[in-house]
Amino acid sequence: MDVVDDPANVRLPHVQVVHTQHGMPANAATAASRPYDESQQLERAMREELRRETGKDIQIAMRKSAPRTKAYVEKQKENKGEEEAKLQAMQKALDEAEAKLRVQEKATAVVEGTKEEKVSEENSPVGVVNCIGIVGVGLVGGAYFLLRNEKEETVKSLEEEKSLVMQAVEAEKKSSQSLQAALAKERDLAEKLREESAAALQASQRSIQAEKLNTEAIKREKEATARALSAEKVLAEALAKERDANRKALEAEKVARYAAEAEAKENNLEIESIVQTLEQERDLIRKVGTKAMEEKVAAEEQKMAAAEAHVKAAKSEMEAKELSAAVEEANETNKDLEKQLSTAEAQANLVVKVGERTIQVQEAMAEMRRRAGEQALETARIAREAQEQREKADQELAAATQVLEAERSLIARLNAEVEDGHKKIEQQRAIAEKLATELEDAKAKAKAEQVAAEKSIADANKRLAEMQSALSNEKSKSEGLQSDIAQMKAHMESLKEQLHRASDDLEVEQDRTRQVMEDLQKSVLEERRAAQSAKLLAQKAQEEVSNLRRELATVTAEVGELQRVKQFQDEELDRERKGRASAEEAQEKAEVALAKMMKAATEATKRASAVAERATMVEKDVKKYLDAMETKSGEDKDAIPEPMKPNAPSRS
């Protein structure tokens, strides 16, 4: 069965069928573009895997940190409410202590007034009253001394309690300071996390921008490949026109050769006919002339004999009869001579007709040569136009090749930038994870310090309650204790304000962090969608580039087929030239003209061969570039860690 009739080859393109007929692989035109497609698929898989892993890590970190941040905010709100309640209770206790101190001050004032009355009564003239006053003063003085001793003991105990409370307040102050430091550290870590998130977002945006630039470069490469394909098509058309011109030149040469051979044969036949006719005429004239002379001599002799016979007529009748017979014979001889002369005239007319026929044949051959010359000029014009079109196609192909090389170098540079962007994203992600861990540690430390502060506040509240119970049993209060209580109250107020500010700052910072996380998540989702769309565009553009490359390979194969056909025609022309070695001398001028035309066609063929060689060199360069890309993709595949290696694309 023939290869073309095989049902498996029914839908093959023309070039693949030609490849199959010549024993070549049917997919020889598309095998060169497979390594580049596989490298592009591998690179896309790597980018998708890296992007998926990066987005997954960011989402996991955000999912992990968001509940903890929310719980921490809720806990801070609850602690803030509890601290406010405790501070309100402490404020209430301090108010009660101040009221009791005011009562004690009033009692002290009463005692002082009683002492003054005692002094005034001692100067009174009334003795009884003095005695009573002395007794009363003694009682009051004893009571005063008892109260003073009790007051001193109470003041001493209150001083001790105050020192304890001051120590608790100092501890609370230190705890508040440590809490503020922890909050400041947490704020710094949140700021760093926000900065790293912004840096990661910028790196992701740069990566997306690089992807977009890569997609645009692939589009430009597709356009350059399309222009190269158009140039190859123009080159194929020029070669086809040149092939038609060569075919027409071959036909013109065949027609001229056949005309020259026919003219030579006709001339040979006519020359042979003329020579033969001339020989016949020469023989005839020679024969007729010889016979005429003989007959003329015989006639003269007969006339002389007749005259003599006429003279001797009288001799006898027998002689007269012989004389009349001789005269008749002479007349017949003259008639034969006239007949032969008429035959010679007919032969001369035949020679004239043959000459006229020869002239007509020569005119026809001249007309045929003129037509062959015009056809040769037309063929030369077509060959010249084909040469100009081919030179123009060569220039367009060279320009398209330069643009294609520039776009490929740009794609390589953009791929390097994309890889750098991915590395920077990985570094930013590691830094963000580290900062998140530090933030969690700081939150845990702040929580522990907050628990310690709550415990110290509870102890202070307990001691304050004890102090309030002691103050409830007092009847007097010193001004120093009141000032200390006022200072404690002021310190509690300042501590309360600091806690309020710290809680407000923490809430604002947490809201800001949550907003930054939400913005970052939205930005990451938007960038991911943009990257996905850019990826789809890049895949479509890459598929179009692959299709254009396959078409380019097909057109290149057609150009090669046209070149082989042209080479076959050149060989046939060479054989035709060699077959005209034995042409006549009259055909040499036509052969010189045809040789010039064939020389021009040969030069056009050489130029076509040079263009084909340049196209072959460009194809080799493209193949080398694809092999280099395949080698590079293989090295990148070996450099990929084992968990990130995607499945290798199957070879169709």
XYZ file of C-alpha atoms in Angstrom:
652
model
C 0.000 0.000 0.000
C 1.282 3.521 -0.808
C 2.179 5.817 2.071
C -0.204 8.529 0.905
C -3.125 6.078 0.754
C -2.593 5.125 4.390
C -5.735 6.184 6.404
C -3.427 7.405 9.183
C -1.999 10.017 6.793
C -5.301 11.310 5.402
C -5.454 14.330 7.716
C -1.710 15.049 7.693
C -0.659 18.418 6.247
C 1.004 18.523 2.871
C 4.498 18.830 4.326
C 3.995 15.874 6.678
C 2.816 13.783 3.719
C 5.932 14.859 1.803
C 8.071 13.917 4.808
C 6.360 10.533 4.959
C 6.925 9.980 1.214
C 10.631 10.772 1.550
C 11.067 8.486 4.561
C 11.249 11.316 7.118
C 9.261 11.488 10.415
C 5.808 12.921 9.903
C 6.219 15.288 12.832
C 9.714 16.492 11.854
C 8.465 20.064 11.458
C 7.064 20.225 15.013
C 9.698 18.240 16.911
C 11.955 21.284 17.271
C 9.360 23.305 19.196
C 8.582 20.595 21.785
C 11.524 21.218 24.180
C 10.690 24.907 24.361
C 6.997 24.130 25.047
C 7.963 21.638 27.747
C 10.298 24.160 29.391
C 7.548 26.768 29.333
C 5.067 24.293 30.860
C 7.579 23.379 33.569
C 8.235 27.022 34.351
C 4.501 27.746 34.551
C 4.013 24.772 36.882
C 6.852 26.001 39.121
C 5.388 29.488 39.260
C 1.920 28.172 40.021
C 3.268 25.900 42.769
C 5.281 28.735 44.336
C 2.335 31.112 44.103
C -0.007 28.521 45.580
C 2.393 27.767 48.442
C 2.944 31.486 49.148
C -0.766 32.252 49.147
C -1.439 29.175 51.298
C 1.152 30.235 53.882
C -0.195 33.786 54.006
C -3.750 32.505 54.391
C -2.683 30.039 57.096
C -0.797 32.770 58.970
C -3.763 35.099 58.665
C -6.217 32.391 59.732
C -4.006 31.515 62.681
C -3.372 35.097 63.765
C -6.893 36.479 63.224
C -8.697 34.356 65.935
C -5.871 34.928 68.389
C -5.921 38.664 67.712
C -9.690 38.760 68.116
C -9.554 36.744 71.350
C -6.768 38.952 72.632
C -8.829 42.077 71.907
C -11.851 40.590 73.675
C -9.681 39.601 76.630
C -8.212 43.111 76.815
C -11.720 44.566 76.773
C -12.805 42.252 79.609
C -9.649 43.058 81.599
C -10.252 46.731 80.976
C -13.782 46.419 82.380
C -12.550 44.483 85.411
C -9.798 47.026 86.056
C -12.296 49.861 85.815
C -14.568 48.088 88.299
C -11.658 47.527 90.677
C -10.543 51.122 90.349
C -14.104 52.286 91.058
C -14.178 50.082 94.167
C -10.826 51.475 95.281
C -12.114 55.002 94.670
C -15.184 54.251 96.754
C -13.045 52.847 99.567
C -10.827 55.908 99.478
C -13.892 58.167 99.682
C -15.118 56.257 102.712
C -11.666 56.516 104.319
C -11.661 60.260 103.696
C -15.082 60.557 105.360
C -13.857 58.638 108.385
C -10.768 60.834 108.560
C -12.968 63.910 108.529
C -14.948 62.484 111.473
C -11.676 61.833 113.297
C -10.547 65.400 112.646
C -13.790 66.668 114.140
C -13.216 64.539 117.289
C -9.687 65.892 117.592
C -11.020 69.425 117.306
C -13.493 68.719 120.127
C -10.661 67.450 122.351
C -8.623 70.563 121.666
C -11.605 72.765 122.553
C -12.056 70.923 125.855
C -8.391 71.524 126.701
C -8.759 75.266 126.131
C -11.860 75.375 128.360
C -9.842 73.629 131.090
C -7.153 76.355 131.015
C -9.775 79.100 131.216
C -11.532 77.444 134.136
C -8.265 77.229 136.102
C -8.100 81.066 136.158
C -11.757 81.302 137.344
C -12.353 82.401 141.004
C -14.872 79.683 141.536
C -13.065 76.842 143.380
C -15.702 74.227 143.099
C -15.914 74.734 139.518
C -12.178 74.473 139.339
C -12.145 71.200 141.170
C -14.819 69.830 138.984
C -12.963 71.208 136.073
C -9.721 69.667 137.248
C -11.392 66.308 137.670
C -13.004 66.670 134.305
C -9.762 67.767 132.779
C -8.020 64.822 134.344
C -10.604 62.491 132.973
C -10.480 64.178 129.654
C -6.683 64.250 129.773
C -6.577 60.578 130.590
C -8.979 59.922 127.813
C -6.911 62.177 125.590
C -3.706 60.366 126.470
C -5.416 57.041 125.933
C -6.772 58.280 122.621
C -3.377 59.702 121.698
C -1.646 56.423 122.488
C -4.275 54.575 120.553
C -3.903 57.116 117.782
C -0.126 56.679 117.758
C -0.491 52.928 117.603
C -3.098 53.295 114.907
C -0.905 55.762 113.038
C 2.030 53.395 113.363
C -0.030 50.514 112.072
C -1.379 52.761 109.344
C 2.173 53.806 108.491
C 3.097 50.163 108.168
C 0.008 49.534 106.085
C 0.817 52.638 104.075
C 4.347 51.402 103.443
C 2.931 48.058 102.369
C 0.403 49.805 100.158
C 3.160 52.016 98.730
C 5.220 48.924 98.028
C 2.186 47.409 96.312
C 1.707 50.664 94.428
C 5.382 50.647 93.393
C 5.034 47.030 92.309
C 1.881 47.972 90.426
C 3.745 50.887 88.860
C 6.554 48.572 87.792
C 3.978 46.082 86.485
C 2.264 48.917 84.613
C 5.588 50.043 83.190
C 6.434 46.488 82.116
C 2.946 46.191 80.644
C 3.469 49.451 78.757
C 6.867 48.197 77.572
C 5.239 44.953 76.429
C 2.534 46.957 74.668
C 5.194 49.148 73.039
C 7.096 46.042 71.946
C 3.888 44.525 70.626
C 3.179 47.793 68.816
C 6.681 47.752 67.317
C 6.272 44.139 66.273
C 2.901 44.950 64.743
C 4.500 47.871 62.905
C 7.292 45.615 61.672
C 4.741 43.015 60.639
C 2.814 45.700 58.773
C 6.011 46.878 57.083
C 6.960 43.327 56.142
C 3.429 42.737 54.868
C 3.706 45.891 52.770
C 7.113 44.749 51.504
C 5.688 41.310 50.691
C 2.784 42.988 48.921
C 5.193 45.150 46.921
C 7.281 42.092 46.050
C 4.113 40.295 44.963
C 3.105 43.312 42.881
C 6.553 43.410 41.298
C 6.261 39.705 40.563
C 2.833 40.245 39.004
C 4.235 43.174 37.013
C 7.079 40.967 35.835
C 4.499 38.328 34.850
C 2.582 40.958 32.880
C 5.764 42.133 31.179
C 6.574 38.490 30.412
C 3.120 38.059 28.887
C 3.604 41.209 26.787
C 7.027 39.953 25.703
C 5.461 36.622 24.694
C 2.846 38.551 22.699
C 5.579 40.519 20.975
C 7.416 37.267 20.308
C 4.214 35.904 18.794
C 3.968 38.980 16.559
C 7.620 38.629 15.571
C 7.047 34.949 14.823
C 4.009 35.913 12.748
C 6.114 38.430 10.842
C 8.790 35.788 10.331
C 6.099 33.389 9.114
C 4.820 36.073 6.722
C 8.365 36.619 5.464
C 8.768 32.869 4.998
C 5.488 32.794 3.086
C 6.665 35.670 0.868
C 9.927 33.786 0.356
C 7.975 30.662 -0.544
C 5.881 32.669 -3.021
C 9.051 34.153 -4.518
C 10.559 30.685 -4.849
C 7.325 29.457 -6.406
C 7.416 32.340 -8.902
C 11.066 31.617 -9.583
C 10.186 27.976 -10.081
C 7.465 28.991 -12.574
C 9.959 31.277 -14.306
C 12.472 28.441 -14.531
C 9.753 26.157 -15.826
C 8.782 28.712 -18.462
C 12.439 29.195 -19.343
C 12.785 25.431 -19.664
C 9.732 25.314 -21.916
C 11.116 28.225 -23.942
C 14.435 26.414 -24.268
C 12.629 23.264 -25.319
C 10.572 25.200 -27.879
C 13.676 26.981 -29.163
C 15.588 23.716 -29.313
C 12.735 21.987 -31.126
C 12.426 24.973 -33.469
C 16.180 24.990 -34.109
C 16.176 21.257 -34.725
C 13.132 21.527 -36.986
C 14.703 24.469 -38.829
C 17.978 22.598 -39.170
C 16.175 19.505 -40.444
C 14.052 21.598 -42.793
C 17.107 23.453 -44.031
C 18.960 20.183 -44.507
C 16.027 18.704 -46.406
C 15.643 21.826 -48.514
C 19.376 22.027 -49.169
C 19.442 18.340 -50.095
C 16.387 18.852 -52.329
C 17.946 21.934 -53.928
C 21.275 20.189 -54.377
C 19.548 17.170 -55.849
C 17.454 19.378 -58.127
C 20.531 21.305 -59.189
C 22.353 18.061 -59.877
C 19.405 16.839 -61.894
C 19.227 20.139 -63.744
C 22.955 20.101 -64.278
C 22.765 16.540 -65.609
C 19.710 17.383 -67.647
C 21.317 20.481 -69.080
C 24.460 18.607 -69.707
C 22.526 15.780 -71.353
C 20.233 18.131 -73.250
C 23.114 20.317 -74.343
C 25.184 17.358 -75.571
C 22.262 15.828 -77.399
C 21.257 19.163 -78.873
C 24.735 19.777 -80.176
C 24.854 16.302 -81.611
C 21.443 16.729 -83.140
C 22.376 20.190 -84.361
C 25.521 18.815 -86.001
C 23.480 15.980 -87.327
C 20.886 18.468 -88.579
C 23.576 20.595 -90.211
C 25.024 17.540 -91.707
C 21.562 16.490 -92.738
C 20.933 19.925 -94.199
C 24.157 19.735 -96.044
C 23.258 16.260 -97.108
C 19.795 17.496 -98.023
C 21.323 20.314 -99.998
C 23.585 17.893 -101.695
C 20.607 15.638 -102.121
C 18.624 18.565 -103.427
C 21.467 19.244 -105.784
C 21.454 15.648 -106.668
C 17.633 15.569 -106.849
C 17.817 14.914 -110.271
C 19.818 11.845 -109.731
C 17.016 9.665 -108.720
C 13.679 9.545 -106.905
C 15.089 7.175 -104.354
C 17.430 9.834 -103.172
C 14.488 12.314 -103.074
C 12.520 9.999 -100.805
C 15.502 9.560 -98.518
C 15.910 13.335 -98.416
C 12.269 13.825 -97.380
C 12.611 11.135 -94.666
C 15.733 12.852 -93.375
C 13.925 16.190 -93.255
C 11.071 14.641 -91.292
C 13.511 13.048 -88.928
C 15.198 16.435 -88.443
C 11.830 18.001 -87.651
C 11.102 15.345 -85.058
C 14.522 15.904 -83.588
C 13.764 19.627 -83.309
C 10.485 18.840 -81.598
C 12.252 16.609 -79.069
C 14.775 19.352 -78.481
C 11.975 21.862 -77.821
C 10.291 19.391 -75.473
C 13.494 18.925 -73.531
C 13.951 22.683 -73.353
C 10.408 23.030 -71.888
C 11.325 20.343 -69.300
C 14.399 22.416 -68.359
C 12.153 25.466 -67.873
C 9.871 23.419 -65.598
C 12.913 22.355 -63.587
C 13.936 26.013 -63.324
C 10.438 26.913 -62.116
C 10.695 24.088 -59.558
C 13.976 25.540 -58.318
C 12.268 28.942 -57.955
C 9.391 27.377 -55.995
C 11.828 25.523 -53.730
C 13.614 28.824 -53.085
C 10.336 30.511 -52.214
C 9.436 27.641 -49.846
C 12.846 27.948 -48.237
C 12.295 31.672 -47.698
C 8.874 30.986 -46.130
C 10.393 28.388 -43.796
C 13.161 30.832 -42.868
C 10.585 33.534 -42.136
C 8.570 31.112 -39.964
C 11.726 30.129 -38.084
C 12.589 33.817 -37.614
C 9.078 34.420 -36.209
C 9.527 31.425 -33.910
C 12.912 32.764 -32.758
C 11.359 36.177 -32.154
C 8.634 34.630 -30.004
C 11.205 32.578 -28.106
C 13.205 35.773 -27.453
C 10.114 37.583 -26.176
C 9.298 34.629 -23.932
C 12.899 34.638 -22.671
C 12.640 38.364 -21.889
C 9.346 37.792 -20.063
C 10.924 34.934 -18.124
C 13.904 37.136 -17.231
C 11.523 39.861 -16.024
C 9.598 37.377 -13.871
C 12.876 36.011 -12.487
C 14.034 39.555 -11.701
C 10.769 40.341 -9.892
C 11.034 37.052 -7.973
C 14.610 37.957 -7.024
C 13.477 41.385 -5.748
C 10.643 39.809 -3.772
C 13.038 37.262 -2.322
C 15.532 39.972 -1.309
C 12.696 41.883 0.343
C 11.589 38.691 2.100
C 15.191 38.155 3.248
C 15.275 41.661 4.740
C 11.922 41.159 6.478
C 13.067 37.766 7.767
C 16.305 39.287 9.114
C 14.365 42.094 10.842
C 11.861 39.615 12.284
C 14.742 37.425 13.473
C 16.368 40.378 15.248
C 13.070 41.318 16.905
C 12.555 37.671 17.886
C 16.026 37.486 19.459
C 15.415 40.748 21.352
C 12.069 39.479 22.645
C 13.626 36.192 23.732
C 16.408 38.008 25.629
C 13.736 40.192 27.254
C 11.773 37.075 28.235
C 14.910 35.564 29.781
C 15.561 38.754 31.757
C 11.934 38.901 32.918
C 12.113 35.261 33.980
C 15.190 36.097 36.061
C 13.318 39.025 37.626
C 10.368 36.740 38.383
C 12.699 34.261 40.087
C 14.250 37.084 42.133
C 10.768 38.273 43.074
C 9.848 34.771 44.231
C 13.006 34.588 46.339
C 12.245 37.974 47.890
C 8.684 36.842 48.612
C 10.066 33.753 50.352
C 12.405 35.926 52.436
C 9.585 38.324 53.324
C 7.367 35.393 54.247
C 10.064 33.979 56.545
C 10.528 37.391 58.183
C 6.744 37.750 58.582
C 6.536 34.308 60.199
C 9.376 35.238 62.557
C 7.685 38.522 63.466
C 4.377 36.717 63.981
C 6.123 34.305 66.366
C 7.719 37.200 68.226
C 4.333 38.933 68.371
C 2.774 35.801 69.839
C 5.577 35.607 72.429
C 5.135 39.295 73.270
C 1.383 38.780 73.608
C 1.953 35.824 75.920
C 4.449 37.821 77.989
C 2.067 40.794 78.140
C -0.715 38.459 79.191
C 1.467 37.028 81.966
C 2.420 40.512 83.093
C -1.228 41.505 82.987
C -2.121 38.527 85.187
C 0.644 39.543 87.597
C -0.644 43.129 87.573
C -4.164 41.900 88.250
C -2.843 39.824 91.147
C -0.918 42.780 92.575
C -4.009 44.979 92.177
C -6.056 42.359 94.005
C -3.494 42.301 96.816
C -3.536 46.094 96.951
C -7.327 46.049 97.058
C -7.182 43.522 99.863
C -4.726 45.609 101.827
C -6.747 48.719 101.106
C -9.822 46.981 102.434
C -7.910 46.064 105.568
C -6.733 49.638 105.849
C -10.289 50.850 105.386
C -11.481 48.543 108.173
C -8.717 49.909 110.404
C -9.656 53.449 109.477
C -13.301 52.730 110.329
C -12.257 52.041 113.943
C -10.140 55.200 114.146
C -11.485 58.373 115.570
C -8.776 60.625 114.257
C -6.637 60.905 111.226
C -3.405 62.761 110.792
C -2.805 65.185 107.976
C 0.204 63.146 106.762
C -1.962 60.031 106.359
C -4.553 62.076 104.506
C -1.895 63.458 102.193
C -0.560 59.932 101.644
C -4.046 58.724 100.883
C -4.484 61.666 98.518
C -1.190 60.790 96.852
C -2.281 57.167 96.651
C -5.556 58.293 95.162
C -3.770 60.500 92.653
C -1.427 57.630 91.813
C -4.402 55.325 91.402
C -6.011 57.902 89.128
C -2.835 58.204 87.073
C -2.543 54.419 86.984
C -6.142 54.216 85.906
C -5.551 56.773 83.167
C -2.419 54.920 82.024
C -4.343 51.664 81.910
C -7.120 53.395 79.971
C -4.615 54.859 77.511
C -2.767 51.558 77.165
C -6.049 49.738 76.588
C -7.163 52.352 74.047
C -3.782 52.211 72.287
C -3.918 48.439 72.263
C -7.432 48.476 70.851
C -6.462 51.022 68.183
C -3.342 49.031 67.329
C -5.325 45.816 67.123
C -7.921 47.472 64.906
C -5.128 48.812 62.717
C -3.441 45.410 62.584
C -6.749 43.735 61.737
C -7.394 46.329 59.013
C -3.878 45.809 57.631
C -4.433 42.035 57.639
C -7.755 42.449 55.830
C -6.196 44.846 53.289
C -3.284 42.471 52.808
C -5.649 39.544 52.293
C -7.706 41.529 49.769
C -4.554 42.664 47.977
C -3.219 39.113 47.884
C -6.533 37.840 46.489
C -6.612 40.603 43.865
C -2.994 40.001 42.911
C -3.674 36.276 42.741
C -6.606 36.847 40.398
C -4.480 39.196 38.299
C -1.684 36.615 38.263
C -4.173 33.914 37.250
C -5.491 36.058 34.382
C -1.932 36.932 33.349
C -1.085 33.242 33.479
C -4.046 32.383 31.231
C -3.046 35.121 28.784
C 0.543 33.869 28.821
C -0.636 30.302 28.165
C -2.821 31.435 25.255
C -0.007 33.532 23.827
C 2.415 30.615 24.237
C -0.015 28.288 22.439
C -0.344 30.806 19.594
C 3.447 31.114 19.433
C 3.728 27.319 19.286
C 1.148 27.197 16.484
C 3.002 29.915 14.581
C 6.248 28.025 15.030
C 4.658 24.881 13.695
C 3.361 26.863 10.700
C 6.839 28.354 10.285
C 8.347 24.869 10.284
C 5.711 23.788 7.737
C 6.490 26.733 5.453
C 10.217 26.048 5.865
C 9.625 22.466 4.800
C 7.622 23.702 1.792
C 10.494 26.038 0.916
C 12.853 23.062 1.092
C 10.511 21.088 -1.154
C 10.406 23.978 -3.633
C 14.188 24.143 -3.555
C 14.405 20.419 -4.300
C 11.962 20.845 -7.210
C 14.021 23.785 -8.442
C 17.201 21.702 -8.184
C 15.517 18.954 -10.207
C 14.525 21.527 -12.836
C 18.092 22.841 -12.911
C 19.390 19.320 -13.480
C 16.856 18.839 -16.263
C 17.966 22.128 -17.799
C 21.571 20.956 -17.590
C 20.647 17.720 -19.336
C 18.754 19.677 -22.013
C 21.780 21.923 -22.500
C 24.069 18.915 -22.859
C 21.635 17.375 -25.377
C 21.957 20.393 -27.682
C 25.692 19.906 -28.247
C 25.197 18.811 -31.885
C 23.048 21.787 -33.005
C 23.677 23.494 -36.352
C 25.649 26.687 -36.801
C 22.450 28.638 -37.520
C 21.178 27.836 -34.006
C 24.272 29.122 -32.161
C 22.884 32.643 -31.746
C 19.699 31.316 -30.136
C 21.825 29.101 -27.881
C 23.925 32.111 -26.819
C 20.761 34.053 -25.925
C 19.364 31.061 -24.067
C 22.728 30.585 -22.325
C 22.573 34.190 -21.097
C 19.019 33.677 -19.887
C 19.993 30.451 -18.156
C 22.980 32.200 -16.614
C 20.609 34.788 -15.125
C 18.322 31.995 -13.926
C 21.354 30.209 -12.437
C 22.344 33.375 -10.592
C 18.792 33.688 -9.294
C 18.986 30.052 -8.234
C 22.263 30.699 -6.432
C 20.726 33.638 -4.645
C 17.746 31.473 -3.729
C 20.176 28.852 -2.417
C 21.927 31.545 -0.356
C 18.572 32.649 1.059
C 17.715 29.024 1.804
C 21.088 28.606 3.529
C 20.407 31.697 5.612
C 16.971 30.341 6.497
C 18.640 27.036 7.440
C 21.141 28.915 9.627
C 18.276 30.786 11.312
C 16.485 27.473 11.855
C 19.675 25.997 13.354
C 20.022 29.027 15.649
C 16.404 28.592 16.741
C 17.041 24.898 17.361
C 20.178 25.712 19.385
C 18.194 28.235 21.406
C 15.460 25.663 22.058
C 18.090 23.071 23.055
C 19.656 25.624 25.405
C 16.248 26.380 26.896
C 15.631 22.643 27.327
C 19.036 22.238 29.027
C 18.342 25.196 31.275
C 14.883 23.886 32.141
C 16.482 20.497 32.937
C 19.014 22.174 35.260
C 16.235 24.170 36.935
C 14.281 20.953 37.329
C 17.264 19.337 39.075
C 17.653 22.423 41.300
C 14.019 22.296 42.477
C 13.488 20.722 45.934
C 11.786 17.361 45.885
C 8.401 18.469 47.397
C 8.041 21.306 44.871
C 8.765 19.286 41.699
C 5.644 19.248 39.528
C 4.705 16.360 37.343
C 6.597 16.448 34.061
C 4.300 17.248 31.111
C 3.539 14.257 28.964
C 4.922 14.226 25.439
C 2.018 14.169 22.979
